[in-house]
Short mmCIF file of C-alpha atoms in Angstrom, two decimals:
data_model
loop_
_atom_site.label_atom_id
_atom_site.label_comp_id
_atom_site.label_asym_id
_atom_site.label_seq_id
_atom_site.Cartn_x
_atom_site.Cartn_y
_atom_site.Cartn_z
CA MET A 6 26.17 97.09 16.02
CA SER A 7 25.06 95.22 12.85
CA THR A 8 25.57 91.64 11.89
CA THR A 9 26.12 90.32 8.39
CA ILE A 10 24.99 86.92 7.53
CA THR A 11 27.06 85.28 4.85
CA PRO A 12 25.40 82.91 2.36
CA ASP A 13 27.12 79.93 4.10
CA ALA A 14 25.80 81.07 7.39
CA ALA A 15 22.35 81.63 5.91
CA GLY A 16 22.34 78.06 4.52
CA ALA A 17 23.41 76.77 7.73
CA ALA A 18 20.71 78.62 9.61
CA ASP A 19 17.99 77.50 7.22
CA THR A 20 19.15 73.67 7.32
CA PRO A 21 17.20 72.67 10.51
CA ALA A 22 14.03 74.14 9.30
CA THR A 23 14.16 72.66 5.77
CA ASP A 24 15.70 69.23 6.56
CA ALA A 25 13.84 68.35 9.79
CA PRO A 26 10.73 67.04 7.97
CA ALA A 27 12.96 65.03 5.66
CA ARG A 28 14.89 63.60 8.45
CA ARG A 29 11.62 62.59 10.26
CA LEU A 30 10.41 61.00 7.06
CA GLY A 31 13.70 59.20 6.74
CA ARG A 32 13.45 57.81 10.29
CA ALA A 33 9.73 56.84 9.70
CA ALA A 34 10.60 55.00 6.41
CA ARG A 35 13.04 52.72 8.33
CA PHE A 36 9.99 51.23 10.11
CA VAL A 37 7.91 50.60 6.79
CA ARG A 38 9.45 47.27 6.01
CA PRO A 39 9.37 45.83 9.63
CA ALA A 40 5.78 46.95 9.92
CA ALA A 41 4.98 45.24 6.54
CA ALA A 42 6.71 42.06 7.76
CA LEU A 43 4.61 42.00 10.84
CA LEU A 44 1.37 42.69 8.73
CA SER A 45 2.22 39.87 6.43
CA GLY A 46 2.52 37.54 9.33
CA ALA A 47 -0.84 38.75 10.80
CA LEU A 48 -2.43 38.25 7.51
CA LEU A 49 -1.22 34.60 7.45
CA TYR A 50 -2.72 34.17 10.83
CA LEU A 51 -6.12 35.60 9.70
CA SER A 52 -6.21 33.17 6.74
CA PHE A 53 -6.47 30.26 9.28
CA PRO A 54 -9.63 28.85 10.81
CA PRO A 55 -12.04 29.46 12.26
CA ARG A 56 -12.09 32.45 9.89
CA PRO A 57 -13.13 31.57 6.38
CA LEU A 58 -10.50 33.94 5.02
CA TRP A 59 -8.15 31.52 3.27
CA TRP A 60 -7.61 33.91 0.46
CA LEU A 61 -5.71 36.36 2.76
CA VAL A 62 -2.72 34.03 2.36
CA LEU A 63 -2.01 35.53 -1.08
CA PRO A 64 -1.67 39.13 -0.17
CA ALA A 65 0.23 37.92 2.81
CA PHE A 66 2.88 36.23 0.64
CA ALA A 67 2.83 39.19 -1.84
CA LEU A 68 3.46 41.53 0.96
CA LEU A 69 6.17 39.38 2.47
CA GLY A 70 7.78 39.23 -1.07
CA TRP A 71 7.89 43.03 -1.16
CA THR A 72 9.33 43.13 2.33
CA LEU A 73 12.17 40.73 1.47
CA TYR A 74 12.84 41.60 -2.19
CA GLY A 75 16.51 42.64 -2.69
CA ARG A 76 17.21 42.85 1.09
CA ARG A 77 20.55 41.89 2.49
CA LEU A 78 20.72 38.52 4.22
CA ARG A 79 20.87 39.92 7.77
CA ALA A 80 17.90 42.13 7.01
CA GLY A 81 16.03 39.25 5.47
CA PHE A 82 16.58 37.22 8.75
CA GLY A 83 15.28 40.08 10.98
CA LEU A 84 12.20 40.82 8.68
CA GLY A 85 11.49 37.16 8.46
CA TYR A 86 11.52 36.95 12.20
CA LEU A 87 9.12 39.69 12.55
CA ALA A 88 6.81 38.04 10.09
CA GLY A 89 7.10 34.73 11.97
CA LEU A 90 6.12 36.50 15.16
CA GLY A 91 3.20 38.26 13.51
CA PHE A 92 2.00 34.85 12.37
CA LEU A 93 2.78 32.45 15.17
CA LEU A 94 2.13 34.62 18.29
CA PRO A 95 -1.60 34.82 17.65
CA LEU A 96 -1.82 31.45 15.96
CA LEU A 97 -0.30 29.66 19.00
CA VAL A 98 -1.82 31.54 21.83
CA TRP A 99 -3.90 28.51 22.93
CA THR A 100 -0.60 26.86 24.11
CA GLY A 101 -0.73 29.16 27.04
CA GLU A 102 -4.37 28.68 27.77
CA GLU A 103 -3.92 26.98 31.19
CA VAL A 104 -0.10 27.36 31.94
CA GLY A 105 0.37 31.03 31.38
CA PRO A 106 2.19 33.08 28.78
CA VAL A 107 5.74 31.82 29.19
CA PRO A 108 5.44 28.49 27.24
CA TRP A 109 3.39 30.19 24.56
CA LEU A 110 5.92 33.08 24.04
CA ALA A 111 8.85 30.78 24.14
CA LEU A 112 7.34 28.50 21.56
CA ALA A 113 6.29 31.20 19.22
CA ALA A 114 9.78 32.81 19.68
CA ILE A 115 11.51 29.55 18.80
CA GLU A 116 9.29 28.61 15.89
CA ALA A 117 9.64 32.12 14.45
CA LEU A 118 13.34 31.37 13.97
CA PHE A 119 12.41 29.04 11.21
CA VAL A 120 10.50 31.73 9.38
CA ALA A 121 13.48 34.04 10.00
CA ALA A 122 15.71 31.57 8.30
CA VAL A 123 13.11 31.45 5.44
CA GLY A 124 13.34 35.26 5.24
CA LEU A 125 17.05 35.08 4.79
CA GLY A 126 16.74 32.50 2.10
CA VAL A 127 13.97 34.53 0.24
CA ALA A 128 16.14 37.68 0.33
CA ALA A 129 19.07 35.56 -1.11
CA VAL A 130 17.11 34.26 -4.12
CA SER A 131 14.98 37.31 -4.70
CA ARG A 132 17.35 38.61 -7.35
CA LEU A 133 17.26 35.47 -9.48
CA PRO A 134 15.24 35.11 -12.54
CA TRP A 135 11.98 33.12 -11.68
CA TRP A 136 12.63 34.04 -8.05
CA PRO A 137 9.11 33.21 -6.86
CA VAL A 138 9.70 29.56 -7.67
CA PHE A 139 12.82 29.51 -5.53
CA ALA A 140 11.24 31.64 -2.76
CA ALA A 141 8.30 29.17 -2.52
CA GLY A 142 10.71 26.33 -2.45
CA VAL A 143 12.56 28.04 0.43
CA TRP A 144 9.33 28.44 2.36
CA THR A 145 8.57 24.67 1.80
CA LEU A 146 12.04 23.86 3.02
CA GLY A 147 11.53 25.90 6.20
CA GLU A 148 8.22 24.12 6.82
CA ALA A 149 9.95 20.72 6.30
CA ALA A 150 12.71 21.57 8.93
CA ARG A 151 10.06 22.92 11.42
CA ALA A 152 8.25 19.70 11.12
CA ARG A 153 11.14 17.76 12.29
CA VAL A 154 13.24 19.57 14.69
CA PRO A 155 13.57 20.03 17.69
CA PHE A 156 12.04 17.27 19.63
CA GLY A 157 10.36 15.63 16.51
CA GLY A 158 9.24 18.95 15.02
CA PHE A 159 6.15 21.02 15.34
CA PRO A 160 4.37 21.50 11.97
CA TRP A 161 1.42 23.28 13.51
CA GLY A 162 0.74 26.41 11.19
CA LYS A 163 1.87 24.80 7.89
CA ILE A 164 0.31 26.90 5.21
CA ALA A 165 -1.53 23.92 3.78
CA PHE A 166 -3.55 23.69 7.07
CA GLY A 167 -5.20 27.04 6.47
CA GLN A 168 -6.42 25.93 3.05
CA ALA A 169 -9.29 23.58 3.83
CA ASP A 170 -11.88 25.86 2.21
CA GLY A 171 -9.49 27.09 -0.58
CA VAL A 172 -9.33 26.75 -4.25
CA PHE A 173 -5.92 25.20 -3.92
CA LEU A 174 -7.05 22.33 -1.85
CA PRO A 175 -7.13 19.64 -4.50
CA LEU A 176 -3.40 19.90 -4.78
CA ALA A 177 -3.15 18.06 -1.48
CA ALA A 178 -4.07 14.90 -3.38
CA VAL A 179 -1.17 15.41 -5.78
CA GLY A 180 1.69 15.91 -3.33
CA GLY A 181 0.36 16.31 0.23
CA THR A 182 0.88 19.41 2.38
CA PRO A 183 4.33 20.26 0.82
CA VAL A 184 2.79 20.74 -2.62
CA LEU A 185 -0.18 22.60 -1.44
CA GLY A 186 1.77 24.89 0.63
CA PHE A 187 4.31 25.48 -2.16
CA ALA A 188 1.50 26.32 -4.66
CA VAL A 189 -0.05 28.90 -2.27
CA ALA A 190 3.36 30.70 -1.58
CA LEU A 191 4.21 30.56 -5.25
CA CYS A 192 0.99 32.33 -6.20
CA GLY A 193 1.44 34.95 -3.45
CA PHE A 194 4.97 35.68 -4.39
CA GLY A 195 4.00 35.66 -8.03
CA LEU A 196 1.45 38.39 -7.36
CA TYR A 197 4.21 40.72 -6.14
CA ALA A 198 6.45 39.61 -9.01
CA ALA A 199 3.63 40.71 -11.45
CA VAL A 200 3.29 44.06 -9.72
CA ARG A 201 6.89 45.06 -10.27
CA PRO A 202 6.92 45.20 -14.12
CA VAL A 203 3.77 47.25 -13.90
CA LEU A 204 5.26 49.74 -11.50
CA HIS A 205 8.35 49.93 -13.72
CA HIS A 206 6.12 50.66 -16.78
CA ARG A 207 4.38 53.52 -14.87
CA ALA A 208 7.83 55.02 -13.93
CA THR A 209 9.72 54.61 -17.22
CA GLY A 210 7.11 53.89 -19.92
CA THR A 211 8.69 50.58 -20.74
CA LEU A 212 7.25 47.18 -19.83
CA PRO A 213 9.68 44.21 -19.01
CA ARG A 214 7.81 41.57 -20.82
CA GLY A 215 9.86 38.66 -19.72
CA PRO A 216 9.54 39.16 -15.99
CA LEU A 217 5.90 39.94 -16.41
CA ALA A 218 5.32 36.67 -18.31
CA ALA A 219 7.21 34.70 -15.68
CA ALA A 220 5.21 36.29 -12.86
CA ALA A 221 1.93 35.64 -14.60
CA LEU A 222 2.93 31.98 -14.99
CA CYS A 223 3.78 31.79 -11.33
CA VAL A 224 0.25 33.05 -10.45
CA LEU A 225 -1.65 30.95 -13.07
CA ALA A 226 0.23 27.67 -12.71
CA PRO A 227 -0.90 26.93 -9.12
CA VAL A 228 -4.57 27.86 -9.91
CA THR A 229 -4.44 25.66 -13.11
CA GLY A 230 -2.86 22.85 -11.22
CA ALA A 231 -5.54 22.90 -8.57
CA LEU A 232 -8.22 22.78 -11.30
CA ALA A 233 -6.45 19.89 -13.05
CA ALA A 234 -6.29 18.00 -9.77
CA LEU A 235 -10.11 18.09 -9.12
CA PRO A 236 -10.69 14.59 -10.57
CA LEU A 237 -8.43 13.24 -7.83
CA VAL A 238 -11.04 14.55 -5.18
CA SER A 239 -13.79 11.94 -5.00
CA ASP A 240 -16.13 10.59 -2.32
CA ALA A 241 -17.27 7.71 -4.30
CA PRO A 242 -17.87 4.52 -2.10
CA GLU A 243 -15.37 2.20 -3.78
CA ASP A 244 -15.60 -0.32 -1.01
CA GLY A 245 -19.19 0.23 0.00
CA THR A 246 -20.09 2.28 3.00
CA ALA A 247 -19.96 2.12 6.81
CA THR A 248 -22.18 3.55 9.46
CA VAL A 249 -19.97 5.03 12.10
CA ALA A 250 -20.72 6.71 15.50
CA ALA A 251 -18.56 9.33 17.18
CA ILE A 252 -19.07 9.74 20.83
CA GLN A 253 -18.51 13.13 22.62
CA GLY A 254 -18.95 12.58 26.28
CA ASN A 255 -17.75 16.03 27.46
CA VAL A 256 -15.55 16.66 30.58
CA PRO A 257 -16.73 17.81 34.08
CA ARG A 258 -14.38 20.89 33.95
CA LEU A 259 -12.20 22.84 31.51
CA GLY A 260 -8.35 22.98 31.81
CA LEU A 261 -5.53 20.83 32.93
CA ASP A 262 -7.91 19.20 35.57
CA PHE A 263 -10.44 17.97 33.06
CA ASN A 264 -10.17 14.52 34.63
CA ALA A 265 -9.81 15.39 38.24
CA GLN A 266 -13.11 13.64 39.18
CA ARG A 267 -12.18 9.97 39.06
CA ARG A 268 -14.04 8.08 36.34
CA GLN A 269 -16.30 10.97 35.38
CA VAL A 270 -14.84 11.36 31.83
CA LEU A 271 -15.36 7.64 31.26
CA ASP A 272 -18.80 7.63 32.78
CA ASN A 273 -19.79 10.45 30.44
CA HIS A 274 -18.69 8.53 27.29
CA ALA A 275 -20.34 5.37 28.51
CA ALA A 276 -23.58 7.25 29.22
CA ARG A 277 -23.70 8.73 25.69
CA THR A 278 -23.02 5.35 24.18
CA ARG A 279 -25.82 3.77 26.06
CA GLU A 280 -28.10 6.68 24.96
CA LEU A 281 -27.22 5.85 21.40
CA ALA A 282 -27.91 2.21 22.00
CA ALA A 283 -31.44 3.11 23.33
CA GLU A 284 -32.09 5.14 20.29
CA VAL A 285 -30.93 2.31 17.98
CA LYS A 286 -33.13 -0.03 19.76
CA ALA A 287 -36.14 2.35 19.38
CA GLY A 288 -35.30 2.72 15.67
CA THR A 289 -34.71 6.42 15.77
CA LYS A 290 -30.95 6.05 14.92
CA PRO A 291 -29.37 3.60 12.60
CA ARG A 292 -27.21 0.90 14.11
CA PRO A 293 -23.53 1.81 13.82
CA ASP A 294 -21.06 -0.73 12.30
CA PHE A 295 -18.45 0.62 14.84
CA VAL A 296 -18.20 3.35 17.47
CA LEU A 297 -15.31 5.73 18.06
CA TRP A 298 -14.51 7.29 21.43
CA PRO A 299 -12.01 10.15 21.83
CA GLU A 300 -8.43 10.03 23.04
CA ASN A 301 -8.43 9.96 27.06
CA SER A 302 -12.12 9.05 27.07
CA SER A 303 -11.31 6.59 29.75
CA ASP A 304 -9.58 8.73 32.44
CA ILE A 305 -8.40 5.66 34.32
CA ASP A 306 -6.60 2.50 33.10
CA PRO A 307 -9.14 -0.16 32.32
CA TYR A 308 -6.70 -2.84 32.61
CA ALA A 309 -5.70 -1.83 36.11
CA ASN A 310 -9.16 -0.83 37.37
CA PRO A 311 -11.92 -3.55 37.00
CA ASP A 312 -14.62 -0.90 37.58
CA ALA A 313 -13.52 0.94 34.52
CA ALA A 314 -13.44 -2.11 32.37
CA ALA A 315 -16.90 -3.05 33.54
CA VAL A 316 -18.26 0.37 32.58
CA ILE A 317 -16.78 0.12 29.02
CA THR A 318 -17.90 -3.46 28.61
CA ASP A 319 -21.46 -2.52 29.67
CA ALA A 320 -21.54 0.38 27.14
CA VAL A 321 -20.04 -1.64 24.26
CA ASP A 322 -22.37 -4.68 24.84
CA ALA A 323 -25.35 -2.22 24.83
CA VAL A 324 -24.57 -0.64 21.54
CA LYS A 325 -23.52 -4.13 20.05
CA ALA A 326 -20.62 -2.69 17.92
CA PRO A 327 -16.86 -2.78 18.22
CA THR A 328 -15.69 0.38 19.95
CA VAL A 329 -12.38 2.22 20.02
CA VAL A 330 -11.67 3.50 23.52
CA GLY A 331 -8.99 5.97 24.24
CA ALA A 332 -7.18 5.42 27.54
CA VAL A 333 -4.06 6.28 29.49
CA ILE A 334 -2.36 2.93 30.34
CA ALA A 335 -0.13 3.10 33.47
CA PRO A 336 2.11 -0.09 33.54
CA PRO A 337 3.76 -0.94 36.96
CA THR A 338 7.15 0.27 35.54
CA GLY A 339 8.21 2.31 32.60
CA LYS A 340 6.54 5.07 30.81
CA LEU A 341 2.73 5.75 30.39
CA ARG A 342 1.05 4.92 27.16
CA ASN A 343 -1.58 6.99 25.32
CA THR A 344 -3.47 3.97 23.97
CA LEU A 345 -6.44 3.30 21.74
CA ILE A 346 -8.12 0.05 22.54
CA GLN A 347 -10.49 -2.09 20.23
CA TRP A 348 -13.21 -3.27 22.49
CA GLU A 349 -15.39 -5.96 21.05
CA PRO A 350 -18.97 -6.71 22.35
CA GLY A 351 -18.96 -10.01 24.32
CA GLU A 352 -15.15 -10.18 24.13
CA GLY A 353 -13.52 -7.08 25.60
CA PRO A 354 -10.19 -5.73 24.53
CA VAL A 355 -8.66 -7.45 21.52
CA ALA A 356 -6.07 -4.93 20.05
CA THR A 357 -4.25 -1.74 20.99
CA TYR A 358 -2.55 1.13 19.39
CA ASP A 359 0.01 3.26 21.29
CA LYS A 360 0.32 6.81 20.10
CA ARG A 361 3.69 7.01 18.19
CA HIS A 362 4.45 10.77 18.31
CA VAL A 363 3.87 11.94 21.88
CA GLN A 364 3.73 15.68 22.51
CA PRO A 365 6.83 17.30 24.01
CA PHE A 366 6.15 19.48 27.06
CA GLY A 367 2.62 18.07 27.08
CA GLU A 368 2.87 14.32 27.25
CA TYR A 369 6.55 14.24 28.12
CA ILE A 370 9.00 16.78 29.33
CA PRO A 371 12.46 17.13 27.56
CA MET A 372 15.11 18.80 29.73
CA ARG A 373 12.83 18.77 32.76
CA SER A 374 15.27 20.43 35.17
CA VAL A 375 15.78 23.38 32.84
CA VAL A 376 12.20 23.88 31.94
CA ARG A 377 11.26 23.83 35.62
CA LEU A 378 13.24 27.10 36.04
CA PHE A 379 10.71 28.92 33.83
CA ASN A 380 7.46 27.10 34.67
CA SER A 381 6.56 25.07 37.74
CA ASP A 382 3.57 23.51 35.83
CA VAL A 383 6.01 21.12 34.19
CA ASP A 384 5.70 18.87 37.27
CA ARG A 385 2.11 18.30 36.62
CA VAL A 386 3.47 15.90 33.96
CA ALA A 387 4.77 13.73 36.81
CA ARG A 388 5.30 10.65 34.64
CA ASP A 389 6.36 10.89 30.98
CA PHE A 390 4.59 9.16 28.22
CA GLY A 391 6.46 6.80 25.96
CA PRO A 392 5.96 6.30 22.19
CA GLY A 393 4.59 3.22 20.43
CA SER A 394 6.11 1.89 17.35
CA ALA A 395 3.45 -0.01 15.31
CA VAL A 396 1.18 1.49 12.74
CA GLY A 397 -2.38 1.76 13.98
CA VAL A 398 -5.06 -0.03 11.80
CA PHE A 399 -7.94 -1.73 13.42
CA ASP A 400 -10.31 -4.14 11.67
CA LEU A 401 -13.76 -2.97 12.93
CA ALA A 402 -16.52 -5.13 11.71
CA GLY A 403 -14.69 -5.62 8.38
CA THR A 404 -13.64 -2.09 7.88
CA ARG A 405 -10.04 -1.22 8.13
CA VAL A 406 -9.75 2.02 10.24
CA GLY A 407 -6.52 3.93 10.42
CA LEU A 408 -5.67 5.67 13.76
CA ALA A 409 -3.86 8.90 14.23
CA THR A 410 -4.21 10.27 17.74
CA CYS A 411 -4.69 13.94 18.12
CA TYR A 412 -1.27 15.60 17.71
CA GLU A 413 -0.35 13.05 15.26
CA ALA A 414 -2.69 14.57 12.62
CA ALA A 415 -0.26 17.33 12.15
CA PHE A 416 2.53 15.04 10.88
CA ASP A 417 2.44 13.80 7.28
CA TRP A 418 4.00 10.47 7.94
CA ALA A 419 1.66 9.56 10.88
CA VAL A 420 -1.50 9.67 8.70
CA ARG A 421 0.00 8.39 5.44
CA ASP A 422 1.30 5.27 7.24
CA THR A 423 -2.28 4.14 8.04
CA VAL A 424 -3.31 4.43 4.36
CA THR A 425 -0.41 2.66 3.06
CA HIS A 426 -1.18 -0.15 5.56
CA GLY A 427 -4.72 -0.57 4.16
CA ALA A 428 -6.96 1.92 6.05
CA GLN A 429 -10.14 2.62 4.16
CA LEU A 430 -11.19 5.27 6.76
CA ILE A 431 -9.18 7.42 9.10
CA THR A 432 -10.10 8.39 12.64
CA VAL A 433 -8.27 11.19 14.68
CA PRO A 434 -9.38 10.66 18.30
CA SER A 435 -8.57 13.84 20.24
CA ASN A 436 -8.78 15.50 23.63
CA ASN A 437 -8.91 19.29 23.44
CA ALA A 438 -10.27 19.91 26.94
CA THR A 439 -7.08 21.48 28.24
CA PHE A 440 -7.19 24.24 25.57
CA GLY A 441 -10.68 25.50 26.46
CA ARG A 442 -12.56 27.47 23.91
CA SER A 443 -9.52 28.59 21.92
CA GLU A 444 -9.09 28.26 18.21
CA MET A 445 -6.94 25.18 18.67
CA THR A 446 -9.80 22.84 17.98
CA TYR A 447 -10.79 24.53 14.73
CA GLN A 448 -7.16 24.54 13.61
CA GLN A 449 -6.92 20.83 14.24
CA LEU A 450 -10.21 20.06 12.54
CA ALA A 451 -8.89 21.91 9.45
CA MET A 452 -5.96 19.56 9.40
CA SER A 453 -8.25 16.50 9.25
CA ARG A 454 -10.12 18.05 6.28
CA VAL A 455 -6.81 18.43 4.41
CA ARG A 456 -5.83 14.91 5.33
CA ALA A 457 -9.24 13.58 4.04
CA VAL A 458 -8.38 15.19 0.59
CA GLU A 459 -4.76 14.28 0.72
CA HIS A 460 -5.45 10.52 1.00
CA SER A 461 -9.08 10.42 -0.38
CA ARG A 462 -10.42 8.92 2.85
CA ALA A 463 -13.31 9.83 5.08
CA VAL A 464 -12.03 11.11 8.40
CA VAL A 465 -13.97 10.84 11.72
CA VAL A 466 -12.82 13.03 14.64
CA PRO A 467 -14.20 12.11 18.02
CA VAL A 468 -13.14 14.67 20.54
CA THR A 469 -13.86 14.59 24.35
CA SER A 470 -15.05 18.24 24.53
CA GLY A 471 -15.62 19.06 20.85
CA VAL A 472 -15.64 19.81 18.07
CA SER A 473 -16.19 16.29 16.97
CA ALA A 474 -16.81 15.84 13.23
CA VAL A 475 -17.50 13.56 10.36
CA ILE A 476 -15.63 14.51 7.19
CA ARG A 477 -16.02 13.07 3.69
CA PRO A 478 -13.08 12.26 1.40
CA ASP A 479 -13.59 15.58 -0.42
CA GLY A 480 -13.05 17.58 2.77
CA GLU A 481 -16.69 18.46 3.42
CA ILE A 482 -17.87 18.37 6.98
CA VAL A 483 -21.19 16.49 6.98
CA ALA A 484 -21.82 16.62 10.79
CA GLN A 485 -20.24 18.33 13.79
CA THR A 486 -20.85 18.93 17.42
CA LYS A 487 -20.62 22.23 19.56
CA MET A 488 -17.86 22.62 22.08
CA PHE A 489 -18.27 21.30 25.66
CA THR A 490 -21.57 19.70 24.91
CA PRO A 491 -22.38 15.98 25.43
CA ASP A 492 -23.36 14.60 22.08
CA TYR A 493 -22.82 11.85 19.48
CA LEU A 494 -22.82 11.68 15.67
CA VAL A 495 -23.94 8.72 13.50
CA GLU A 496 -23.24 8.98 9.74
CA GLU A 497 -22.84 6.73 6.83
CA VAL A 498 -19.39 7.32 5.16
CA PRO A 499 -17.87 6.04 1.97
CA LEU A 500 -15.01 3.54 2.31
CA ARG A 501 -12.19 3.81 -0.30
CA SER A 502 -8.98 2.03 -1.17
CA THR A 503 -7.60 4.06 -4.05
CA LYS A 504 -4.19 5.66 -3.18
CA THR A 505 -3.82 9.27 -4.29
CA PRO A 506 -0.51 10.44 -5.80
CA ALA A 507 0.29 12.03 -2.55
CA THR A 508 -0.20 8.73 -0.68
CA ARG A 509 2.00 6.93 -3.24
CA LEU A 510 4.82 9.48 -3.52
CA GLY A 511 5.20 10.09 0.32
CA THR A 512 8.04 12.42 1.02
CA LEU A 513 9.25 12.62 -2.58
CA PRO A 514 7.49 15.82 -3.46
CA GLU A 515 8.82 17.51 -0.29
CA ALA A 516 12.35 16.27 -1.13
CA LEU A 517 12.09 17.73 -4.69
CA LEU A 518 10.83 21.04 -3.56
CA ALA A 519 13.71 21.30 -1.02
CA ALA A 520 16.04 20.53 -3.91
CA VAL A 521 14.50 23.50 -5.78
CA ALA A 522 15.26 25.63 -2.74
CA ALA A 523 18.71 24.37 -2.54
CA ALA A 524 19.38 24.93 -6.20
CA GLY A 525 18.19 28.55 -5.76
CA LEU A 526 20.16 29.25 -2.70
CA GLY A 527 23.29 27.66 -4.36
CA TRP A 528 22.74 29.85 -7.54
CA ALA A 529 22.31 32.96 -5.49
CA ALA A 530 25.57 32.13 -3.50
CA VAL A 531 27.48 31.73 -6.79
CA ARG A 532 26.20 34.97 -8.15
CA SER A 533 27.17 36.69 -4.98
CA VAL A 534 30.85 35.42 -5.02
CA ARG A 535 31.19 36.40 -8.77
CA ALA A 536 29.83 39.89 -8.04
CA ARG A 537 32.40 40.31 -5.22
CA ARG A 538 35.27 39.16 -7.40
CA ALA A 539 34.18 41.51 -10.14
CA ARG A 540 34.56 44.58 -8.01
CA PRO A 541 37.60 46.76 -8.60
#
């Protein structure tokens, strides 16, 4: 018996063999943009300290622009979320250093939602003329929201904080972290926008000159602006100089139980201070005008424990200089206070500053009963800290020193307030012992470098376990310690009173950039409505 295969049957028989590779290719193509979104986030992470790869932020934004360009809103949200995870999961891994992966994964998952919203917004504005400007504005708007909600916000990972070694850093003096971050995003999106006309030319032989010129301007404007802002970056001693000492006493053990041995942390810092006093007396170290101890350097309340007060007094009297001491104050009732105390030789405590922005889930526990279901470590914070209300500026031997305690350095307002209240120098006393040898301390140090340029002030960072550092107003680190090593730094630093445009303008640049984002989103919405109405 013979069988005749018709042309239709033959075509059907051939279809599986000829179309299978195409189908596989089509399925694989669906994963290209999600993979690119994850890669763009990973490049953002790699651009942050301790790696000196700040320039990776530009291909990161260019790749993110390609990923989101022309996408539908839902796709933009999903791709933005993947980019956020690629960025924030590795960046914030230190948050689970001692309490396990659940808090870290939860924090990264929640914070990535802000990047997802940015992805939606960038997709929405990507079809507009001059879209890189609006896309950079949307990124700035997303960072502004993330710095405020929930629980007072979490601005860790603002693009500006990865640019302490970058060419765009002078823009921090122009408009703070919002302008610096906007410029970086604009340049990165502009790079992708510049590639599009070139690819169009290769495909069609025609070159869209208008879009190419706009893209080139988006790339060149931030670079030109950074060069133009260089005169704002100065370390000239307008008000003379001060010799400052930063004490790093170290802790007896790493982790959450860094202060488990009663008074050991305090004794460590007192011992380093007495060593410095001995060197000053021997003439091998210059006499400091004032001394800065870290946050939590007194692990017991010196007001409630006479032995702690006596140890501090002995060290301060030995060094013969006003000293800022970090302590946890435990009043009989009410909430704890994370306090910096001005301790004068021969007088004792004369002034205090209570940390104004206490850390949620670290210094106080929101929704404690709910959080306990996911992590029993929540009850290690047995008594919540409460925030202070007054701006911290101490007069130390005639120098007005602004105080921003650890976590506060991430918040624009918490540092700016000290300068507008007359600070000639800024200190960021910190305790990073609970985060081990993670990248957290280097990320925080980069923040202080950006703050130095933003407000044109020297910044001194005393840390219990390191890295402690002295930073000049131009962002240069002139001295730093190693991690988990008892040490101290003594440096002469310039004092300044000039207010940069960023200091004077405050939140205005951020508000204007948010308005740019809102205008772009509104324009995109109007165009979308008109397009739907025009359909037959």
